[in-house]
Coordinates of N, CA, C and O in Angstrom, one line a residue:
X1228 N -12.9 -120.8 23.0 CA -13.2 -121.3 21.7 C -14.0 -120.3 20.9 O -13.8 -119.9 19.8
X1229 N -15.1 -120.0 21.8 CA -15.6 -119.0 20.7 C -16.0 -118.8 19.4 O -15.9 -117.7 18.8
X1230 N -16.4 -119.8 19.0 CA -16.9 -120.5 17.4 C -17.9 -119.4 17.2 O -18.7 -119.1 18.1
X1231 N -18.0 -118.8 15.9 CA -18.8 -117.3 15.6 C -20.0 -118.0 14.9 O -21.0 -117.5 14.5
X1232 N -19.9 -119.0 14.8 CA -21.2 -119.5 13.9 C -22.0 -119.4 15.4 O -22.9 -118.6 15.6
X1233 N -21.6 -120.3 16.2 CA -22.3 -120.4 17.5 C -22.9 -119.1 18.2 O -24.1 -119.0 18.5
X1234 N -21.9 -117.9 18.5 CA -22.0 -116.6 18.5 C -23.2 -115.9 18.4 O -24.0 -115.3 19.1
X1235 N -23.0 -116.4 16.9 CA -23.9 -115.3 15.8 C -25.5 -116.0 16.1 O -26.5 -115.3 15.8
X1236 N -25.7 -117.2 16.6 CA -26.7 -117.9 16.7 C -27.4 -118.1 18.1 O -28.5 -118.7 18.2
X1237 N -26.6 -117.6 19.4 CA -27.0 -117.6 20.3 C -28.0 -116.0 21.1 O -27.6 -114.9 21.4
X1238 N -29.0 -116.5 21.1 CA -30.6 -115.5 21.6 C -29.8 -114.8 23.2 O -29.3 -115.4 24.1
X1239 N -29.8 -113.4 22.9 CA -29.9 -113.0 24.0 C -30.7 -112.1 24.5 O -30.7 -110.9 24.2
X1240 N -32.0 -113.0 25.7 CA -33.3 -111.9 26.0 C -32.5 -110.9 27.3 O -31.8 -111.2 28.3
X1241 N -32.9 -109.7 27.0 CA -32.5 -108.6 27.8 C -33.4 -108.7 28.9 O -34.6 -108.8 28.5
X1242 N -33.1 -108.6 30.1 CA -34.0 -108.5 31.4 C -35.0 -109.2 31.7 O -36.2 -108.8 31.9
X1243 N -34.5 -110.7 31.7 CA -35.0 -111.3 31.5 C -34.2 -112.8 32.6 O -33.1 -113.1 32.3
X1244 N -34.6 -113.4 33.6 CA -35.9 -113.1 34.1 C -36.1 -112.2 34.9 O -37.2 -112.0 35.5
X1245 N -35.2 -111.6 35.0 CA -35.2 -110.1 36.1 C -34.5 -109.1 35.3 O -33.7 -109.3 34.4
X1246 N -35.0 -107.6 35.7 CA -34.1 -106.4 35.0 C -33.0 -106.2 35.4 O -32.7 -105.8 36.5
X1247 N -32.2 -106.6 34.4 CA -30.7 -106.1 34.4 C -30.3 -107.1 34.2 O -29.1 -106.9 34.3
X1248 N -30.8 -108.7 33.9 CA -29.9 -110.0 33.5 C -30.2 -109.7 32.0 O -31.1 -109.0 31.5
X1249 N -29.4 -110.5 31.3 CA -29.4 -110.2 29.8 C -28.9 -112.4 29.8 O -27.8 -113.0 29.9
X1250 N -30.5 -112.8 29.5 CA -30.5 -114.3 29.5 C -30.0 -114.9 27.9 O -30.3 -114.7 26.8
X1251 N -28.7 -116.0 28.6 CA -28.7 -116.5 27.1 C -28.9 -117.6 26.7 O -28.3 -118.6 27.2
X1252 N -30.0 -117.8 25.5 CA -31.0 -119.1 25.4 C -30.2 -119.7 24.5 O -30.0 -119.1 23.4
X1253 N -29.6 -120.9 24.7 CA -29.4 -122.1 24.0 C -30.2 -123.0 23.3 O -30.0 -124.1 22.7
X1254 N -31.5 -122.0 23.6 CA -32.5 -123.6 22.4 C -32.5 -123.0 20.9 O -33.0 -123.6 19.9
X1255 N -31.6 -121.4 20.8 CA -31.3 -121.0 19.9 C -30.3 -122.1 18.5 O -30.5 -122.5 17.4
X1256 N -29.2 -122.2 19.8 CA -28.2 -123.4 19.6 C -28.9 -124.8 19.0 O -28.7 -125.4 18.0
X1257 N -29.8 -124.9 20.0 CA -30.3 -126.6 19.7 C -30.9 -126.9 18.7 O -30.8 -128.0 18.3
X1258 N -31.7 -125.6 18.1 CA -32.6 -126.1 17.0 C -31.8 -125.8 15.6 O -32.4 -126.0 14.5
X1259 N -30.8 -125.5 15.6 CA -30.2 -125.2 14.5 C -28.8 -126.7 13.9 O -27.7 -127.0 14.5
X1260 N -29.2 -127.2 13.1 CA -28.3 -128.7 13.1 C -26.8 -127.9 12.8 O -25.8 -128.6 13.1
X1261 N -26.7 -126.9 12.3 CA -24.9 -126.9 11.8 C -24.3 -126.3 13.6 O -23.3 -126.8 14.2
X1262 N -24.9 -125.6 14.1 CA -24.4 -125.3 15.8 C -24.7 -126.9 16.4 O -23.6 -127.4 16.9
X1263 N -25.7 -127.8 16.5 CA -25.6 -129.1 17.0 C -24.1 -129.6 16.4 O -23.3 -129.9 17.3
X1264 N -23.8 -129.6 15.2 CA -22.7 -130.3 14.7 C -21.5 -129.5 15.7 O -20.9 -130.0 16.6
X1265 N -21.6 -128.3 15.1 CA -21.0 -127.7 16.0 C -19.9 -128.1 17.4 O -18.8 -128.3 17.8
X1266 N -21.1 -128.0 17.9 CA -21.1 -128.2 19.4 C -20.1 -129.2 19.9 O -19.1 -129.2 20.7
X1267 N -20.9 -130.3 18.9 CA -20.9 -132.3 19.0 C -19.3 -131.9 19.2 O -18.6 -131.8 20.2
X1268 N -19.0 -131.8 17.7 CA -17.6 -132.0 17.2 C -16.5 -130.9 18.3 O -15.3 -131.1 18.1
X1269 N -16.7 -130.1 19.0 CA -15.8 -129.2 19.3 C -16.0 -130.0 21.0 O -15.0 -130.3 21.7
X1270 N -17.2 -130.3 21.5 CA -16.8 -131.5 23.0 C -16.1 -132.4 22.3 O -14.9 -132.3 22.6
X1271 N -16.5 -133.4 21.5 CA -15.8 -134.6 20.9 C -14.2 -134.3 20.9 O -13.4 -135.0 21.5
X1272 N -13.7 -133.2 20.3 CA -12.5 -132.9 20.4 C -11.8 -132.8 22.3 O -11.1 -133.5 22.9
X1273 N -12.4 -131.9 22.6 CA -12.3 -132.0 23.8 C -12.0 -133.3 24.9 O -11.1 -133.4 25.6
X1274 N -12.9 -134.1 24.8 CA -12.7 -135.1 25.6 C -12.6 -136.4 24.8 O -13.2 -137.3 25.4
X1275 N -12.1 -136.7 23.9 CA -12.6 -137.9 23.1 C -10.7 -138.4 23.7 O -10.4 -139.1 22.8
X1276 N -10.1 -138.4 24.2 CA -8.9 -139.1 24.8 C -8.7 -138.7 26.5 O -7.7 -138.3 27.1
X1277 N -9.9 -138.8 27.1 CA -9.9 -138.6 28.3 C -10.5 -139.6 29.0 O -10.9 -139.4 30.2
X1278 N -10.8 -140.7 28.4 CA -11.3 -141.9 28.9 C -12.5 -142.1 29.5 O -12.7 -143.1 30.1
X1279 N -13.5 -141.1 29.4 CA -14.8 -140.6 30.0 C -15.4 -141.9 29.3 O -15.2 -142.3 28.1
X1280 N -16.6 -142.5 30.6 CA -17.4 -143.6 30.6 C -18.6 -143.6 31.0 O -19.2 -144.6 31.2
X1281 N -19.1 -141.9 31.3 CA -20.2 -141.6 31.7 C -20.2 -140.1 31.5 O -19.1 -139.5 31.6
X1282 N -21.2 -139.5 31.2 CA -21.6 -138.4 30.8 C -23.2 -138.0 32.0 O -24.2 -138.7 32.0
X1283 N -22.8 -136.9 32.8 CA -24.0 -136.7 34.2 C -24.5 -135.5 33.0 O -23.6 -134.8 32.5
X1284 N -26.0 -135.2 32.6 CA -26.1 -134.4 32.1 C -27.3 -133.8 32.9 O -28.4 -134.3 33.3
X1285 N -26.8 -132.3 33.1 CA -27.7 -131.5 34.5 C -29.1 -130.8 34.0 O -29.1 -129.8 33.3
X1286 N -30.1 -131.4 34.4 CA -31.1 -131.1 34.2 C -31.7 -129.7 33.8 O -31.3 -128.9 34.7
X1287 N -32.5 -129.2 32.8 CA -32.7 -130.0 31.7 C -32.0 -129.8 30.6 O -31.8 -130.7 29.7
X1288 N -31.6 -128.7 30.6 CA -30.8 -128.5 29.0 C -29.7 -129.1 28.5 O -29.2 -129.3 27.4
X1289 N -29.3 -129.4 30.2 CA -28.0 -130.5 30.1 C -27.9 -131.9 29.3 O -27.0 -132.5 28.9
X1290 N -29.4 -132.1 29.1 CA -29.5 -133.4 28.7 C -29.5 -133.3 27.6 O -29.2 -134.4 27.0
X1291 N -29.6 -132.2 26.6 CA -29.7 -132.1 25.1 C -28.1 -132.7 24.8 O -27.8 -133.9 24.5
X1292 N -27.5 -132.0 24.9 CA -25.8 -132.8 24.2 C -25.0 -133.7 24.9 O -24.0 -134.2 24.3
X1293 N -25.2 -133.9 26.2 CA -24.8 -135.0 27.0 C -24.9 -136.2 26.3 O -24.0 -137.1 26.1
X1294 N -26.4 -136.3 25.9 CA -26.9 -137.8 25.0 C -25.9 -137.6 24.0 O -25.0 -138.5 24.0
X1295 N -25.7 -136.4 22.8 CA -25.2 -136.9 21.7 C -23.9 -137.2 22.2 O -23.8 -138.4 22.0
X1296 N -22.6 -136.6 22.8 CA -21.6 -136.4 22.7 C -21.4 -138.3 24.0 O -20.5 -139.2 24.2
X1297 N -22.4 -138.0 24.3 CA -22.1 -139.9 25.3 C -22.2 -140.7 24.4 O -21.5 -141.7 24.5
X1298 N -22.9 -140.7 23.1 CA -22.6 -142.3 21.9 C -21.6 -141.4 21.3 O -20.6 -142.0 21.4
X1299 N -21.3 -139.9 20.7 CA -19.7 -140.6 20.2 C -18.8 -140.6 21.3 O -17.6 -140.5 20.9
X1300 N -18.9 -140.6 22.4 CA -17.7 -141.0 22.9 C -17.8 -142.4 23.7 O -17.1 -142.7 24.7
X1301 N -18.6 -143.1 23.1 CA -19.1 -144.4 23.4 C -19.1 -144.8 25.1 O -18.6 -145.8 25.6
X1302 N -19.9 -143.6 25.9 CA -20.0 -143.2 27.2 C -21.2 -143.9 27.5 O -21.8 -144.5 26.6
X1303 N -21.8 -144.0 28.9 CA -23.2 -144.0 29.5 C -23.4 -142.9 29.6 O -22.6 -142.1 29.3
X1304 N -24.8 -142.4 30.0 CA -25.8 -141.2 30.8 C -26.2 -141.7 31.6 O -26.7 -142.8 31.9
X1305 N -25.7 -140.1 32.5 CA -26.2 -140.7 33.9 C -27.4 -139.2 33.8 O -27.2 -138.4 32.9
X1306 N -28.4 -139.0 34.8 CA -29.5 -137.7 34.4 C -29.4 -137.2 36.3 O -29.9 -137.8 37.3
X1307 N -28.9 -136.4 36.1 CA -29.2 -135.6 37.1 C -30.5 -134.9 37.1 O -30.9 -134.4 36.1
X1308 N -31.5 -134.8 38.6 CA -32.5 -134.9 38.5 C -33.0 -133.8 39.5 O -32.2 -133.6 40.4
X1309 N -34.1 -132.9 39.6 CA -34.3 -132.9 40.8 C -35.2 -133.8 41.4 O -35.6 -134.8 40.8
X1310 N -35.4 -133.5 42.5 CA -36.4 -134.6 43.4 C -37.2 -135.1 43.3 O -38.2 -134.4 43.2
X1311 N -37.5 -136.6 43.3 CA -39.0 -136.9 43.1 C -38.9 -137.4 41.1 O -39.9 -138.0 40.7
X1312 N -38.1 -137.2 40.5 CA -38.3 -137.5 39.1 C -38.2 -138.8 38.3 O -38.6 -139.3 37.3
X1313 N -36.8 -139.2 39.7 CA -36.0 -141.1 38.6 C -36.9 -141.2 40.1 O -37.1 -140.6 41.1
X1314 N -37.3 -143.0 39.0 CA -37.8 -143.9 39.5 C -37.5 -144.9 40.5 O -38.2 -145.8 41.0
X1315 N -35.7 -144.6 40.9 CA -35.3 -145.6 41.8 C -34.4 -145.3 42.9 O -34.3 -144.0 42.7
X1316 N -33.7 -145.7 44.0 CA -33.2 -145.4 45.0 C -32.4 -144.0 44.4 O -32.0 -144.0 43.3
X1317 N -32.2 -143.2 45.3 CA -31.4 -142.0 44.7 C -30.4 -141.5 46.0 O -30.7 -141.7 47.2
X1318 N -29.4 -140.8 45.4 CA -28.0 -139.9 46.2 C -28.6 -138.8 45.7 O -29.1 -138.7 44.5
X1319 N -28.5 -137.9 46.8 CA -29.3 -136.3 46.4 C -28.2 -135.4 47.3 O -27.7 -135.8 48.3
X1320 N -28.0 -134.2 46.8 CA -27.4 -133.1 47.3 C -27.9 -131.7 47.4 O -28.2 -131.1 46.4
X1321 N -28.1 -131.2 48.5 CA -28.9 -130.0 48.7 C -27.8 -128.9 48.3 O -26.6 -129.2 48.2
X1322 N -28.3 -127.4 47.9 CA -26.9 -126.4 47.9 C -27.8 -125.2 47.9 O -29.0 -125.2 47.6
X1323 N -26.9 -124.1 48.3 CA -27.9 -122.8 48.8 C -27.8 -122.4 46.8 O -27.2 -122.7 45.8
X1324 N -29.2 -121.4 47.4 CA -29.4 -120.7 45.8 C -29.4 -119.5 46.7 O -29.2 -119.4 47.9
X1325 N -29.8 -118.4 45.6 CA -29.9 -116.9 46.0 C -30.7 -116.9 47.0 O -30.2 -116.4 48.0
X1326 N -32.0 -117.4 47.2 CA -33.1 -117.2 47.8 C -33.9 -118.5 48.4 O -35.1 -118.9 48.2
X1327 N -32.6 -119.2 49.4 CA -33.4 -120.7 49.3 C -32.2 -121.9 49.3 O -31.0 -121.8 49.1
X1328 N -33.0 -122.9 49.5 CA -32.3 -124.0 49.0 C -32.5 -124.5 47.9 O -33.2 -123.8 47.1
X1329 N -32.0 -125.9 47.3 CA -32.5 -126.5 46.1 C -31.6 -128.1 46.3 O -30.8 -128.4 47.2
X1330 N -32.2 -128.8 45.2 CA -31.5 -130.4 45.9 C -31.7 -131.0 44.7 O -32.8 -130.9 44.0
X1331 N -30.4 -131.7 44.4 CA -30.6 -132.8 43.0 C -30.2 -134.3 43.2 O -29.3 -134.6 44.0
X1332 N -30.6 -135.0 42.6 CA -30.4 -136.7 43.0 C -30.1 -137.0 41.7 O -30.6 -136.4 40.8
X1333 N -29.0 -138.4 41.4 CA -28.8 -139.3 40.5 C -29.0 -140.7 41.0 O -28.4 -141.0 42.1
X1334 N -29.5 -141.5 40.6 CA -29.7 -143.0 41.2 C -28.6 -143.6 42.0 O -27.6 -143.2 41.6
X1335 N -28.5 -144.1 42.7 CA -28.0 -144.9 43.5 C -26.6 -145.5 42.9 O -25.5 -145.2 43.2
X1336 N -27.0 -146.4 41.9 CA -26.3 -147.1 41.2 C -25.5 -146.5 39.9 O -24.8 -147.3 39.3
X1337 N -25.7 -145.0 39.4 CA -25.0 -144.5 38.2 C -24.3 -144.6 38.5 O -24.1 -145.7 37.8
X1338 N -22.8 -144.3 39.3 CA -21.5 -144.0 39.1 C -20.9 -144.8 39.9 O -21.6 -145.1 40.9
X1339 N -19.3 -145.5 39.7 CA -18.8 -146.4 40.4 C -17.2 -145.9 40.3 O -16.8 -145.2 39.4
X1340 N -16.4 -146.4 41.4 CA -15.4 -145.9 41.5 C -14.1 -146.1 40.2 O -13.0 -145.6 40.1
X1341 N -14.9 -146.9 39.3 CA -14.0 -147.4 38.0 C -14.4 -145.9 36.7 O -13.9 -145.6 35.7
X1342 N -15.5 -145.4 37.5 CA -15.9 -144.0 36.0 C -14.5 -142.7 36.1 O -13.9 -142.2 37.1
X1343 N -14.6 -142.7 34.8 CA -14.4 -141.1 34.6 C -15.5 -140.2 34.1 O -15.8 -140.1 32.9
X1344 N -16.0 -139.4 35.1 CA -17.3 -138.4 34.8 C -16.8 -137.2 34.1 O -16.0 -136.4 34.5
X1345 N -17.3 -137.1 33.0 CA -17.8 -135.3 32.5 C -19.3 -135.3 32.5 O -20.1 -136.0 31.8
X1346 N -19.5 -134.1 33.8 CA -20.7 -133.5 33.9 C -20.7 -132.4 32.8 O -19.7 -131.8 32.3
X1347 N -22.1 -132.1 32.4 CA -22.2 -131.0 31.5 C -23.8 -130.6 31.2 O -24.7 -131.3 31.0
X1348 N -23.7 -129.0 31.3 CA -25.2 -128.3 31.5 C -24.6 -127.2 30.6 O -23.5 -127.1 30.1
X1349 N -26.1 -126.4 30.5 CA -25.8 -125.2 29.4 C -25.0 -124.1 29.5 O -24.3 -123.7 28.6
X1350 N -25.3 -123.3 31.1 CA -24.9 -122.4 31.4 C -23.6 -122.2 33.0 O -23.9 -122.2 34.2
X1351 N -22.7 -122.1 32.4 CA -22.1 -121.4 34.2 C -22.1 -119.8 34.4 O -21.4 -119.0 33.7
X1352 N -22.9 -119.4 35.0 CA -23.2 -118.5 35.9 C -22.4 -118.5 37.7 O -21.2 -118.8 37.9
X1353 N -23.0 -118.2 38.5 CA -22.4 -118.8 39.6 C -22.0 -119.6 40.1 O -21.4 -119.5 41.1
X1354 N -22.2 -121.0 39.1 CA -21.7 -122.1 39.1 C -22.6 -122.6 40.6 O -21.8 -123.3 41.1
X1355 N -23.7 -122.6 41.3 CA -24.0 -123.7 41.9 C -24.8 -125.0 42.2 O -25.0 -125.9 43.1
X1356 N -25.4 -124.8 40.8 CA -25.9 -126.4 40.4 C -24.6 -127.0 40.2 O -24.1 -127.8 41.1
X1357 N -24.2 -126.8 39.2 CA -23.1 -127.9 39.1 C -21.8 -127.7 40.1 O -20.9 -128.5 40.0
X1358 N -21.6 -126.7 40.9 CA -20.8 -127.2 42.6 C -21.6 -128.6 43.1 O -21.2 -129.5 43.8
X1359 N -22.8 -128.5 42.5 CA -23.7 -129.2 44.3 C -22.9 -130.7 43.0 O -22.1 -131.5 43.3
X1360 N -23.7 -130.5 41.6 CA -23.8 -132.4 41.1 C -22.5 -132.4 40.9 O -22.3 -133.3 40.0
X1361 N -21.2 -131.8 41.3 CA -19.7 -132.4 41.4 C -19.6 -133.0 42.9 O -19.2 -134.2 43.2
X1362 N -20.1 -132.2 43.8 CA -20.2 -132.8 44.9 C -20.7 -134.3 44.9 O -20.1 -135.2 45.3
X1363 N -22.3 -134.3 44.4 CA -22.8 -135.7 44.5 C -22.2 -136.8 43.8 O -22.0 -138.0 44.3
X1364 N -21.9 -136.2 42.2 CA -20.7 -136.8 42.0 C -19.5 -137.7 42.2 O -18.9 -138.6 41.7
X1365 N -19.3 -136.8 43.4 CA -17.8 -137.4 44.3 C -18.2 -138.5 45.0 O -17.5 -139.5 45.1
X1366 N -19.2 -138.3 45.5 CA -20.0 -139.2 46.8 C -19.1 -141.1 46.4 O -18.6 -142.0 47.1
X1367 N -19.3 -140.9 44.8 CA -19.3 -142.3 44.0 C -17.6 -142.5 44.1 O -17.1 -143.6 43.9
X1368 N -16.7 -141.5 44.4 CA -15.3 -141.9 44.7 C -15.0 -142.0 43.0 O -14.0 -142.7 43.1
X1369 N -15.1 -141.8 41.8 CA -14.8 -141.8 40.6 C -13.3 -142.0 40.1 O -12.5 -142.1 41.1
X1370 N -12.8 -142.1 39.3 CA -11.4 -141.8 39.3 C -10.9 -140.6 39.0 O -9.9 -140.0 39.3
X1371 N -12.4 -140.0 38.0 CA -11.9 -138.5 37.5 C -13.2 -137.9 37.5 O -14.2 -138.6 37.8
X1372 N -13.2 -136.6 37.2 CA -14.3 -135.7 37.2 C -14.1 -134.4 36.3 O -13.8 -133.5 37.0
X1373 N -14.3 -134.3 35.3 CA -14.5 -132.8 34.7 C -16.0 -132.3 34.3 O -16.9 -133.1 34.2
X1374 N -15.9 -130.6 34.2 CA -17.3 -130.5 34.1 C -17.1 -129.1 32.8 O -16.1 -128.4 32.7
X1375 N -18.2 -129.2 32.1 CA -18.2 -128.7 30.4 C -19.9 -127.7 30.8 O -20.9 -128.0 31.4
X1376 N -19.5 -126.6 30.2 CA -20.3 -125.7 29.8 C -20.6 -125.3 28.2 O -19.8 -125.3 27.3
X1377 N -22.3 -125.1 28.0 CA -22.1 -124.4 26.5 C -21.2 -123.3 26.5 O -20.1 -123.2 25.9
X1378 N -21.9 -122.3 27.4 CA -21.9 -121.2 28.0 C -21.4 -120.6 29.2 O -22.0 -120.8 30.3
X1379 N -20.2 -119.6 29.2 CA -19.7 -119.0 30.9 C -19.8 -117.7 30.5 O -19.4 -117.1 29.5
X1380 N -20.4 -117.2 31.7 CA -20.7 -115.4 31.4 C -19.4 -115.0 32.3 O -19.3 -115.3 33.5
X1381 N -18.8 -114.5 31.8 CA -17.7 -113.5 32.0 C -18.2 -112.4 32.6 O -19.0 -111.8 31.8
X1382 N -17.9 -111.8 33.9 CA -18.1 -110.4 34.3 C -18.1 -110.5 35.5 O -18.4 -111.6 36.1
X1383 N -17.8 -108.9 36.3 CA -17.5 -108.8 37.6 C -18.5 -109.8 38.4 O -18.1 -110.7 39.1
X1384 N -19.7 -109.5 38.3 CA -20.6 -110.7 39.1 C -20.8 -112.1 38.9 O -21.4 -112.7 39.8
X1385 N -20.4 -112.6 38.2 CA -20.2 -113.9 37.9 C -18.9 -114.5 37.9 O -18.1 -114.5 37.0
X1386 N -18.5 -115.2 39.3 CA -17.4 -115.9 39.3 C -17.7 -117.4 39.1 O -17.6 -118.1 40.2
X1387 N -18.1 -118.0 38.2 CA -18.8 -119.1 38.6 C -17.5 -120.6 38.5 O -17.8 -121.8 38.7
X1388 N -16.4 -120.3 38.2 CA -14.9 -120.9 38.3 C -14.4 -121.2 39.8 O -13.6 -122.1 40.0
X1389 N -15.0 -120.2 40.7 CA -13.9 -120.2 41.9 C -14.9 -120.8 42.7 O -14.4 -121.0 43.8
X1390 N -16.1 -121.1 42.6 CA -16.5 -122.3 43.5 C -16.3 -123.8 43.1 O -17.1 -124.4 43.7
X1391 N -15.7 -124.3 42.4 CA -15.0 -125.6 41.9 C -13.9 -125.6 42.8 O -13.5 -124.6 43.4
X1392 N -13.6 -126.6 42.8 CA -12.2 -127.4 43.7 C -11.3 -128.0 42.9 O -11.6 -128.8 42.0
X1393 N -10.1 -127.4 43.2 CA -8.9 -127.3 42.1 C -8.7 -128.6 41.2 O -7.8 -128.7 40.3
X1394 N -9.5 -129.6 41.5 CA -9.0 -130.6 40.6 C -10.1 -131.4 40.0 O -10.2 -132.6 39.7
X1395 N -10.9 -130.1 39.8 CA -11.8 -130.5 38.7 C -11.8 -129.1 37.8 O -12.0 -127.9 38.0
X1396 N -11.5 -130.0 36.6 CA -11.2 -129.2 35.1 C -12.3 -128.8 34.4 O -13.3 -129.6 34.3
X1397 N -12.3 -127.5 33.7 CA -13.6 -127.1 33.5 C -13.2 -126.3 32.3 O -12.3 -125.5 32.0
X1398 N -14.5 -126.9 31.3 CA -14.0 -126.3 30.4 C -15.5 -125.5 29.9 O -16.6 -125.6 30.5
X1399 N -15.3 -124.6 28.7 CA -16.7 -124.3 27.8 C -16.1 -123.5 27.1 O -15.1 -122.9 27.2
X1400 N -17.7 -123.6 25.9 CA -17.3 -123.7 24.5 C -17.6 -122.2 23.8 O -17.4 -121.8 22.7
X1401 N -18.2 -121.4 24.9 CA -18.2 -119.6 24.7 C -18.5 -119.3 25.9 O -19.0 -120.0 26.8
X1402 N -17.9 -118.0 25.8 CA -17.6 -117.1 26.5 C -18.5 -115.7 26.2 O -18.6 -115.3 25.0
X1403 N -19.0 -115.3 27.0 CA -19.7 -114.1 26.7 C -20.1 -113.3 28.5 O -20.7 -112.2 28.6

């Protein structure tokens, strides 16, 4: 998609948080209402005939447009979390990071085998937060599952596509 308004509006800090990554900040995106519109209207297009009835939005930045694009698509939120944050029984999934582990929980009761899920966070990079909350995801037996990026960095080191399982559809709205 590649919308140049969006482009032209997204911050990129050079070596940052380490030398040699070139980070790209979406709160660039967020605070600006015609990129919100943006955004809204170009998911809305996307999934507005895919029957989605829940919107998993991956903590935290995930949660900025998850909320808007879940009322127009007259969806629930569900908040992917890490540990220790919702208030009530939780399904959690651990997954390796660079340096470590890491683990995210959604309540117990979010997802039922009658949903169609689109998960959705800011950035795919290596993709393994959102490997792990497709996994946890699954736990609930769904009928469907797609998962939406602002953002996918293109380049030799970043395959963050080929850890997904073939039958979860992935989409995002720039490429850089």
């Amino acid at each position: 998609m590649n919308n140049k308004v969006l482009l032209d509006n997204l911050r990129c800090i050079k070596d940052w948080p380490k030398k040699g990554v070139n980070f790209r900040d979406v709160t660039t995106l967020f605070k600006n209402p015609e990129c919100l519109r943006i955004i809204n209207d170009e998911l809305y297009e996307l999934y507005k005939d895919k029957g989605i009835t829940k919107i998993v939005g991956i903590e935290s930045r995930g949660f900025v447009m998850s909320s808007a694009i879940a009322l127009r698509l007259g969806a629930g939120i569900v908040l992917c979390r890490k540990p220790g944050k919702l208030p009530c029984d939780t399904v959690q999934q651990t997954y390796a990071k660079e340096y470590g582990t890491d683990t995210i929980e959604i309540h117990n009761d979010a997802i039922d085998e009658n949903d169609v899920i689109l998960l959705h966070d800011d950035l795919l990079a290596t993709g393994g937060t959102m490997k792990a909350a497709c996994d946890l995801v699954k736990k609930f037996h769904p009928k469907k599952v797609y998962c939406n990026f602002i953002i996918e960095l293109i380049n030799e080191n970043m395959n963050g596509r080929d850890v997904f399982d073939d039958d979860i559809e992935i989409t995002t709205l720039l490429q850089v």
